[in-house]
Tab-separated table of C-alpha atoms and ligand atoms in Angstrom:
chain	number	residue	atom	x	y	z
I	1	MET	CA	92.910	80.249	119.895
I	2	ASN	CA	96.373	80.033	119.844
I	3	ARG	CA	98.100	82.051	122.752
I	4	LEU	CA	101.555	84.015	122.576
I	5	ASN	CA	104.083	82.435	125.042
I	6	TRP	CA	107.750	83.504	125.416
I	7	GLN	CA	110.699	83.941	126.881
I	8	ARG	CA	113.183	85.310	124.994
I	9	ALA	CA	112.119	87.287	121.204
I	10	VAL	CA	114.082	88.864	118.542
I	11	ILE	CA	111.999	91.631	117.176
I	12	LYS	CA	112.458	92.387	113.801
I	13	VAL	CA	111.418	96.020	112.643
I	14	GLY	CA	111.981	97.058	108.825
I	15	SER	CA	112.894	100.298	107.634
I	16	ALA	CA	109.018	101.359	106.410
I	17	LEU	CA	108.515	102.007	110.376
I	18	ILE	CA	111.869	103.508	110.982
I	19	ALA	CA	112.135	105.745	108.244
I	20	PRO	CA	108.369	105.831	107.001
I	21	ASN	CA	109.135	108.678	104.733
I	22	GLY	CA	112.197	106.916	103.360
I	23	ASP	CA	114.554	109.978	104.150
I	24	GLU	CA	114.672	110.060	107.990
I	25	CYS	CA	114.244	108.476	111.395
I	26	SER	CA	110.642	108.922	112.858
I	27	ALA	CA	108.953	108.301	115.913
I	28	ARG	CA	105.747	107.710	114.614
I	29	PHE	CA	105.739	103.832	114.952
I	30	LEU	CA	107.786	103.288	117.365
I	31	LEU	CA	106.181	104.035	120.708
I	32	ALA	CA	103.792	101.599	120.827
I	33	LEU	CA	106.677	99.166	120.171
I	34	ALA	CA	109.080	100.922	122.408
I	35	ARG	CA	106.019	100.528	125.406
I	36	PHE	CA	105.702	96.667	124.742
I	37	ILE	CA	109.757	95.982	124.797
I	38	THR	CA	109.426	98.234	128.386
I	39	ILE	CA	106.583	96.162	129.522
I	40	SER	CA	108.014	92.435	128.865
I	41	ARG	CA	111.447	93.414	129.721
I	42	GLU	CA	109.767	94.097	132.944
I	43	SER	CA	107.827	91.385	132.965
I	44	GLY	CA	111.212	89.384	132.931
I	45	LYS	CA	111.533	88.616	129.429
I	46	GLU	CA	114.257	88.801	127.149
I	47	ILE	CA	114.682	91.129	123.901
I	48	ILE	CA	116.760	91.573	121.265
I	49	LEU	CA	116.154	94.439	118.539
I	50	VAL	CA	116.948	93.700	114.938
I	51	SER	CA	116.388	97.311	113.105
I	52	SER	CA	116.625	98.129	109.931
I	53	GLY	CA	116.765	101.920	108.809
I	54	SER	CA	120.288	103.036	108.706
I	55	VAL	CA	120.329	103.690	105.085
I	56	ALA	CA	117.032	105.486	105.152
I	57	ALA	CA	117.821	107.380	107.531
I	58	GLY	CA	121.190	108.778	105.900
I	59	ARG	CA	119.787	109.495	103.180
I	60	SER	CA	119.062	113.174	103.323
I	61	LYS	CA	122.211	113.764	104.662
I	62	VAL	CA	124.003	112.337	101.761
I	63	LYS	CA	123.615	115.089	98.798
I	64	ILE	CA	122.926	113.029	95.698
I	65	ARG	CA	120.661	113.984	92.468
I	66	HIS	CA	121.396	110.114	90.687
I	67	ASN	CA	120.673	106.671	91.982
I	68	ALA	CA	123.038	105.959	94.515
I	69	SER	CA	126.249	104.132	94.183
I	70	ILE	CA	127.150	101.315	96.442
I	71	ALA	CA	129.961	103.898	98.094
I	72	GLU	CA	127.172	106.382	98.329
I	73	LYS	CA	124.812	103.991	100.223
I	74	GLN	CA	127.525	102.566	102.589
I	75	ALA	CA	128.403	106.380	103.383
I	76	MET	CA	124.461	106.893	103.896
I	77	ALA	CA	124.627	103.728	105.998
I	78	ALA	CA	127.595	105.137	108.412
I	79	ILE	CA	125.398	108.061	109.085
I	80	GLY	CA	122.041	106.733	108.982
I	81	GLN	CA	123.246	104.225	111.804
I	82	THR	CA	123.925	106.530	114.367
I	83	GLN	CA	121.031	108.514	113.694
I	84	MET	CA	118.764	105.363	114.064
I	85	MET	CA	120.591	104.264	116.980
I	86	ALA	CA	119.707	107.591	118.921
I	87	ASN	CA	116.291	107.438	117.683
I	88	TRP	CA	115.976	103.889	119.768
I	89	GLN	CA	118.171	105.348	122.658
I	90	ARG	CA	115.425	108.419	123.295
I	91	PHE	CA	112.533	106.026	124.766
I	92	PHE	CA	114.664	103.874	126.875
I	93	ASP	CA	116.214	104.341	130.345
I	94	PHE	CA	118.356	101.233	129.986
I	95	PRO	CA	121.602	101.381	127.249
I	96	CYS	CA	121.122	100.609	123.961
I	97	ALA	CA	123.807	98.513	122.701
I	98	GLN	CA	124.775	98.608	118.678
I	99	VAL	CA	126.019	95.241	116.985
I	100	LEU	CA	126.788	95.291	113.550
I	101	LEU	CA	127.213	92.047	111.707
I	102	THR	CA	127.944	90.887	107.897
I	103	ALA	CA	127.199	87.442	106.625
I	104	ASP	CA	130.979	86.778	107.287
I	105	ASP	CA	130.825	87.614	111.345
I	106	LEU	CA	127.966	84.656	111.093
I	107	ARG	CA	129.815	82.006	109.357
I	108	ASP	CA	133.324	82.485	110.759
I	109	ARG	CA	133.010	79.630	114.193
I	110	THR	CA	135.224	82.261	116.460
I	111	ARG	CA	133.147	85.060	115.555
I	112	TYR	CA	129.805	83.121	115.746
I	113	VAL	CA	130.936	82.251	119.400
I	114	ASN	CA	132.025	85.771	119.925
I	115	ILE	CA	128.783	87.151	118.831
I	116	LYS	CA	126.562	84.946	120.881
I	117	ASN	CA	128.925	85.244	123.777
I	118	THR	CA	128.354	89.124	123.660
I	119	LEU	CA	124.448	88.831	123.103
I	120	ARG	CA	124.455	86.516	126.271
I	121	GLU	CA	125.926	89.415	128.258
I	122	LEU	CA	124.207	92.267	127.197
I	123	LEU	CA	121.103	90.657	127.780
I	124	ASN	CA	122.704	89.354	131.399
I	125	HIS	CA	123.841	93.357	131.851
I	126	ASN	CA	120.053	94.569	131.220
I	127	ALA	CA	120.850	96.163	127.743
I	128	LEU	CA	118.867	96.019	124.713
I	129	PRO	CA	121.091	94.733	122.094
I	130	ILE	CA	120.062	96.643	118.698
I	131	VAL	CA	121.302	94.263	115.440
I	132	ASN	CA	121.720	95.553	111.759
I	133	GLU	CA	123.650	94.715	109.153
I	134	ASN	CA	127.198	96.267	108.863
I	135	ASP	CA	125.806	97.891	105.670
I	136	THR	CA	129.162	100.299	105.664
I	137	VAL	CA	131.671	97.097	105.280
I	138	ALA	CA	129.410	94.372	103.368
I	139	VAL	CA	129.498	94.467	99.801
I	140	ASN	CA	126.640	92.696	98.120
I	141	GLU	CA	128.290	89.241	98.017
I	142	LEU	CA	129.176	89.123	101.823
I	143	LYS	CA	125.795	90.397	103.002
I	144	VAL	CA	123.093	88.418	104.500
I	145	GLY	CA	121.433	91.138	102.413
I	146	ASP	CA	117.799	91.587	104.006
I	147	ASN	CA	117.074	91.986	107.753
I	148	ASP	CA	114.410	89.151	107.925
I	149	ASN	CA	117.154	86.773	107.327
I	150	LEU	CA	119.238	88.399	109.729
I	151	GLY	CA	116.597	88.506	112.488
I	152	ALA	CA	116.336	84.771	111.682
I	153	TYR	CA	120.131	84.119	111.851
I	154	THR	CA	119.980	86.311	115.368
I	155	ALA	CA	117.386	84.219	116.959
I	156	LEU	CA	119.497	81.081	116.068
I	157	VAL	CA	122.708	82.686	117.616
I	158	ALA	CA	120.900	84.212	120.381
I	159	GLN	CA	118.845	81.112	121.112
I	160	ALA	CA	116.012	83.024	121.325
I	161	ASP	CA	112.236	81.140	121.356
I	162	THR	CA	110.547	83.385	118.870
I	163	LEU	CA	110.643	85.680	116.162
I	164	ILE	CA	108.708	89.089	115.789
I	165	ILE	CA	108.710	90.379	112.441
I	166	CYS	CA	106.853	93.774	112.450
I	167	SER	CA	105.969	94.606	109.100
I	168	ASP	CA	103.564	96.810	107.168
I	169	ILE	CA	101.316	94.136	106.507
I	170	ASP	CA	99.043	92.825	108.667
I	171	GLY	CA	100.354	89.171	108.133
I	172	LEU	CA	100.604	86.437	105.912
I	173	TYR	CA	97.916	86.569	102.989
I	174	THR	CA	96.045	84.019	100.601
I	175	ALA	CA	96.661	86.666	97.999
I	176	ASP	CA	98.019	90.094	97.634
I	177	PRO	CA	95.543	91.987	99.784
I	178	ARG	CA	96.794	95.403	97.585
I	179	LYS	CA	95.714	93.719	94.290
I	180	ASP	CA	92.788	91.260	95.508
I	181	PRO	CA	89.985	92.062	97.506
I	182	ASP	CA	89.343	88.426	98.277
I	183	ALA	CA	92.706	88.184	100.365
I	184	THR	CA	92.522	86.771	103.538
I	185	LEU	CA	94.515	86.675	106.363
I	186	ILE	CA	96.126	83.525	107.365
I	187	SER	CA	96.325	83.469	111.264
I	188	GLU	CA	98.560	80.537	111.513
I	189	VAL	CA	100.694	78.013	109.521
I	190	HIS	CA	101.895	74.703	110.349
I	191	ASN	CA	104.452	73.628	107.583
I	192	ILE	CA	106.397	75.966	105.704
I	193	ASP	CA	106.014	74.106	101.758
I	194	GLU	CA	106.208	75.532	98.634
I	195	SER	CA	102.317	76.467	98.373
I	196	ILE	CA	103.479	78.938	101.381
I	197	TYR	CA	106.362	80.482	99.163
I	198	LYS	CA	104.308	80.790	96.636
I	199	LEU	CA	101.884	83.250	98.225
I	200	ALA	CA	104.969	85.464	99.113
I	201	GLY	CA	104.619	87.135	95.711
I	202	GLY	CA	107.722	90.060	95.170
I	203	ALA	CA	109.276	92.965	97.264
I	204	GLY	CA	106.704	94.729	99.674
I	205	THR	CA	107.415	98.626	100.587
I	206	SER	CA	109.806	100.763	98.299
I	207	VAL	CA	111.258	101.630	101.865
I	208	GLY	CA	112.957	98.167	102.989
I	209	THR	CA	114.589	95.839	101.500
I	210	GLY	CA	112.670	92.166	101.739
I	211	GLY	CA	109.003	91.538	101.117
I	212	MET	CA	107.254	88.296	101.928
I	213	ARG	CA	109.281	86.360	100.294
I	214	THR	CA	112.123	87.183	102.908
I	215	LYS	CA	109.925	87.186	105.646
I	216	ILE	CA	108.770	83.246	105.108
I	217	GLU	CA	112.539	82.184	104.235
I	218	ALA	CA	112.827	84.023	108.095
I	219	ALA	CA	110.321	81.670	109.317
I	220	ASP	CA	111.130	78.770	107.913
I	221	LYS	CA	114.709	78.790	109.180
I	222	CYS	CA	113.723	79.645	113.012
I	223	THR	CA	110.827	77.071	113.061
I	224	SER	CA	112.663	74.394	111.704
I	225	SER	CA	115.190	75.227	114.538
I	226	GLY	CA	111.874	75.597	117.214
I	227	ILE	CA	111.443	78.998	117.109
I	228	GLN	CA	108.208	80.386	115.989
I	229	THR	CA	108.047	83.240	113.986
I	230	ILE	CA	105.181	85.959	114.201
I	231	ILE	CA	104.519	88.372	111.501
I	232	VAL	CA	102.756	91.395	112.792
I	233	ASN	CA	101.997	94.747	111.505
I	234	GLY	CA	104.081	97.106	113.527
I	235	ARG	CA	101.960	100.100	112.246
I	236	LYS	CA	99.523	99.362	114.430
I	237	GLY	CA	99.360	100.088	118.007
I	238	ALA	CA	96.692	97.517	118.555
I	239	SER	CA	99.225	94.693	117.307
I	240	PHE	CA	101.246	95.019	120.377
I	241	ASP	CA	98.330	95.641	122.592
I	242	ALA	CA	97.153	92.053	121.656
I	243	MET	CA	100.693	90.603	121.818
I	244	LEU	CA	101.274	92.155	125.614
I	245	ASN	CA	97.603	90.391	126.422
I	246	GLY	CA	98.713	87.037	125.107
I	247	SER	CA	97.125	86.953	121.850
I	248	ILE	CA	98.790	86.545	117.952
I	249	PRO	CA	97.151	89.675	116.025
I	250	GLY	CA	99.418	88.328	112.519
I	251	THR	CA	100.347	85.180	111.279
I	252	LEU	CA	101.900	82.928	113.449
I	253	PHE	CA	104.368	80.137	112.272
I	254	HIS	CA	104.434	77.287	114.730
I	255	ALA	CA	107.790	75.875	115.480
I	256	SER	CA	108.037	72.208	114.809
I	257	ASN	CA	109.946	71.089	117.864
I	258	SER	CA	110.628	73.068	121.041
I	259	PRO	CA	113.947	75.043	121.137
I	260	LYS	CA	115.600	72.802	123.613
I	261	LYS	CA	114.558	69.492	121.742
I	262	ALA	CA	115.433	70.911	118.029
I	263	ARG	CA	118.867	72.245	119.643
I	264	ARG	CA	119.322	68.688	121.485
I	265	LEU	CA	118.746	67.097	117.959
I	266	TRP	CA	121.192	69.573	116.458
I	267	LEU	CA	123.779	68.868	119.021
I	268	THR	CA	123.618	65.259	118.733
I	269	HIS	CA	123.122	64.220	115.736
I	270	THR	CA	123.741	67.104	113.030
I	271	LEU	CA	127.210	68.274	115.069
I	272	LYS	CA	130.067	66.923	113.580
I	273	THR	CA	132.895	66.328	116.801
I	274	CYS	CA	136.668	67.405	116.233
I	275	GLY	CA	137.592	65.896	119.802
I	276	ARG	CA	137.468	64.728	122.829
I	277	ILE	CA	137.510	66.241	126.462
I	278	HIS	CA	138.478	63.807	129.454
I	279	VAL	CA	136.714	64.877	132.740
I	280	ASP	CA	137.607	63.873	136.564
I	281	GLU	CA	134.652	62.470	138.562
I	282	GLY	CA	133.807	66.212	139.889
I	283	ALA	CA	133.338	67.589	136.705
I	284	LYS	CA	130.783	64.462	135.506
I	285	ALA	CA	128.774	64.741	138.695
I	286	ALA	CA	128.454	69.055	138.197
I	287	LEU	CA	127.530	68.033	134.161
I	288	VAL	CA	125.285	64.821	134.604
I	289	ASP	CA	123.780	65.577	138.175
I	290	ARG	CA	123.669	69.100	138.250
I	291	GLY	CA	123.287	70.230	134.744
I	292	ALA	CA	126.557	72.728	135.404
I	293	SER	CA	128.640	74.402	132.686
I	294	LEU	CA	132.375	72.296	132.426
I	295	LEU	CA	134.940	74.689	133.741
I	296	PRO	CA	138.516	73.832	132.899
I	297	SER	CA	139.239	72.333	136.801
I	298	GLY	CA	137.454	69.305	136.008
I	299	ILE	CA	139.650	68.557	132.988
I	300	THR	CA	142.094	65.787	133.181
I	301	SER	CA	143.449	65.402	129.082
I	302	ILE	CA	142.335	66.653	125.533
I	303	GLU	CA	142.400	64.789	122.417
I	304	GLY	CA	142.237	65.998	118.683
I	305	ASN	CA	143.180	69.547	117.474
I	306	PHE	CA	139.680	71.361	118.041
I	307	ASN	CA	138.727	75.148	117.541
I	308	GLN	CA	136.557	77.710	119.199
I	309	GLY	CA	133.182	76.828	118.767
I	310	GLU	CA	133.804	73.444	117.181
I	311	ALA	CA	131.892	70.116	118.942
I	312	VAL	CA	133.852	68.086	121.122
I	313	GLU	CA	132.930	64.731	123.259
I	314	ILE	CA	133.153	65.025	126.900
I	315	CYS	CA	134.586	61.605	128.603
I	316	PHE	CA	134.751	60.266	131.911
I	317	GLU	CA	136.699	56.548	132.381
I	318	LYS	CA	136.730	56.469	128.134
I	319	GLN	CA	132.774	56.500	128.345
I	320	VAL	CA	131.433	59.518	126.155
I	321	ILE	CA	129.232	61.499	128.353
I	322	ALA	CA	128.252	64.601	126.768
I	323	LYS	CA	128.851	66.432	123.845
I	324	GLY	CA	129.006	70.118	123.091
I	325	LEU	CA	130.488	73.505	121.966
I	326	ALA	CA	133.984	73.924	123.257
I	327	LEU	CA	134.355	77.935	124.054
I	328	TYR	CA	138.278	77.562	123.874
I	329	ASN	CA	140.683	75.772	121.085
I	330	ALA	CA	142.256	72.855	121.889
I	331	ARG	CA	146.023	73.851	122.480
I	332	ASP	CA	144.773	76.546	124.884
I	333	LEU	CA	143.178	74.130	126.839
I	334	MET	CA	146.152	71.877	127.094
I	335	LEU	CA	147.646	75.065	129.141
I	336	ILE	CA	144.456	75.874	131.352
I	337	LYS	CA	143.346	72.111	131.836
I	338	GLY	CA	142.830	71.111	135.766
I	339	LYS	CA	143.268	74.905	136.492
I	340	ASN	CA	140.314	76.913	138.470
I	341	SER	CA	138.656	79.455	136.326
I	342	GLN	CA	139.970	82.538	137.915
I	343	HIS	CA	143.907	81.707	136.357
I	344	ILE	CA	142.398	81.500	132.760
I	345	ALA	CA	143.240	85.174	131.757
I	346	ASP	CA	146.845	84.878	133.354
I	347	VAL	CA	147.839	81.265	131.731
I	348	LEU	CA	146.373	82.815	128.193
I	349	GLY	CA	146.737	86.078	128.157
I	350	TYR	CA	143.151	86.681	127.395
I	351	GLU	CA	139.463	84.988	128.614
I	352	THR	CA	136.917	84.237	126.558
I	353	THR	CA	134.434	83.175	129.431
I	354	ASP	CA	135.307	81.269	132.470
I	355	VAL	CA	133.576	77.955	131.464
I	356	VAL	CA	134.692	75.615	128.598
I	357	VAL	CA	131.345	74.482	127.385
I	358	HIS	CA	128.555	76.471	128.101
I	359	ARG	CA	125.486	74.609	129.752
I	360	ASP	CA	123.148	76.050	126.858
I	361	ASP	CA	125.849	74.001	124.476
I	362	LEU	CA	125.701	70.561	126.043
I	363	VAL	CA	124.089	67.646	125.680
I	364	LEU	CA	124.292	65.015	127.870
I	365	LEU	CA	124.257	61.397	125.939
P	401	LIG	N1	120.108	96.969	106.702
P	401	LIG	C1	120.004	97.839	106.089
P	401	LIG	C2	119.640	98.906	106.792
P	401	LIG	O1	119.473	99.362	107.803
P	401	LIG	C3	118.114	97.124	105.731
P	401	LIG	C4	117.918	96.175	105.380
P	401	LIG	C5	116.432	95.671	105.519
P	401	LIG	O2	115.543	96.468	105.409
P	401	LIG	O3	116.280	94.451	104.957
P	401	LIG	O4	118.975	100.035	106.139
């Protein structure tokens, strides 16, 4: 029997739970989930929500008699997004924070780093980040397209250890349970291969965008990066009680590695470095002996012309000691090297963070 073990989760909630009638937000299926979020946070866990429902929530407010055009859907999303956020906020005493993303934001390195920093900051300040696709500006080609995959990208950028997809079905079945009475629930999946994709079939409810296929895609992205993924029936309060008790009520897709290990492998082997940062002995000791982040004060020189978010080698006396993602570009680092973090804003006119490479983005070699 698998036990549920997690510390930072992304919880994806589909339109079928937010706006079950397809035209307005409802609390009906969200109470049990809101309780789960509150209790989990009280026990020190971190949660980011990925919530659909803007288009569905705005539908009743935009009067049209034909199939909605793209612009009309974008208008619905603009109206519905605020309703959806307000619907969430009424469950919580802590602030809900709206984060709207497009596929382009996730592809662009600078924006990717900013998203990551913002999510980290929101969690530090005890807010509940609520992510959705920025439907108002994104046309199809620029979209992630469905919130299951958006949930996976969010889990990756936020370095979550778990993605929980709340659906209107109990999990992945051996066949479509709406058509085949012999279909049985698969409680765990160790390896997502073609046979698993074959089980997914087509789209699910008429309210949401995704079906089982996009959920498997999301699980595939996450598990290969060390993030376990769970599909549960969010319409059943019992699903959340079970998770609070440490059991897994739906389908668990096991992570192929621990998130730390997967990230280490990615940083060490996959990422190409674009430059070098040379550091002094004090910085070397802080990185190697104390597991600290790299600060500008310990930097002696910069090589290469890297951008913010790109990978760099960190060197001490010509020896590469670590590899990590730079939070400032090479040009700006030339200006702040050797300086105390509190002077970053004075020198550059802006400050992203007070560290140059965060320890979460750093591997010792
Ligand atoms: N972003 C869409 C919305 O808020 C939902 C997409 C999806 O459900 O996958 O309506």
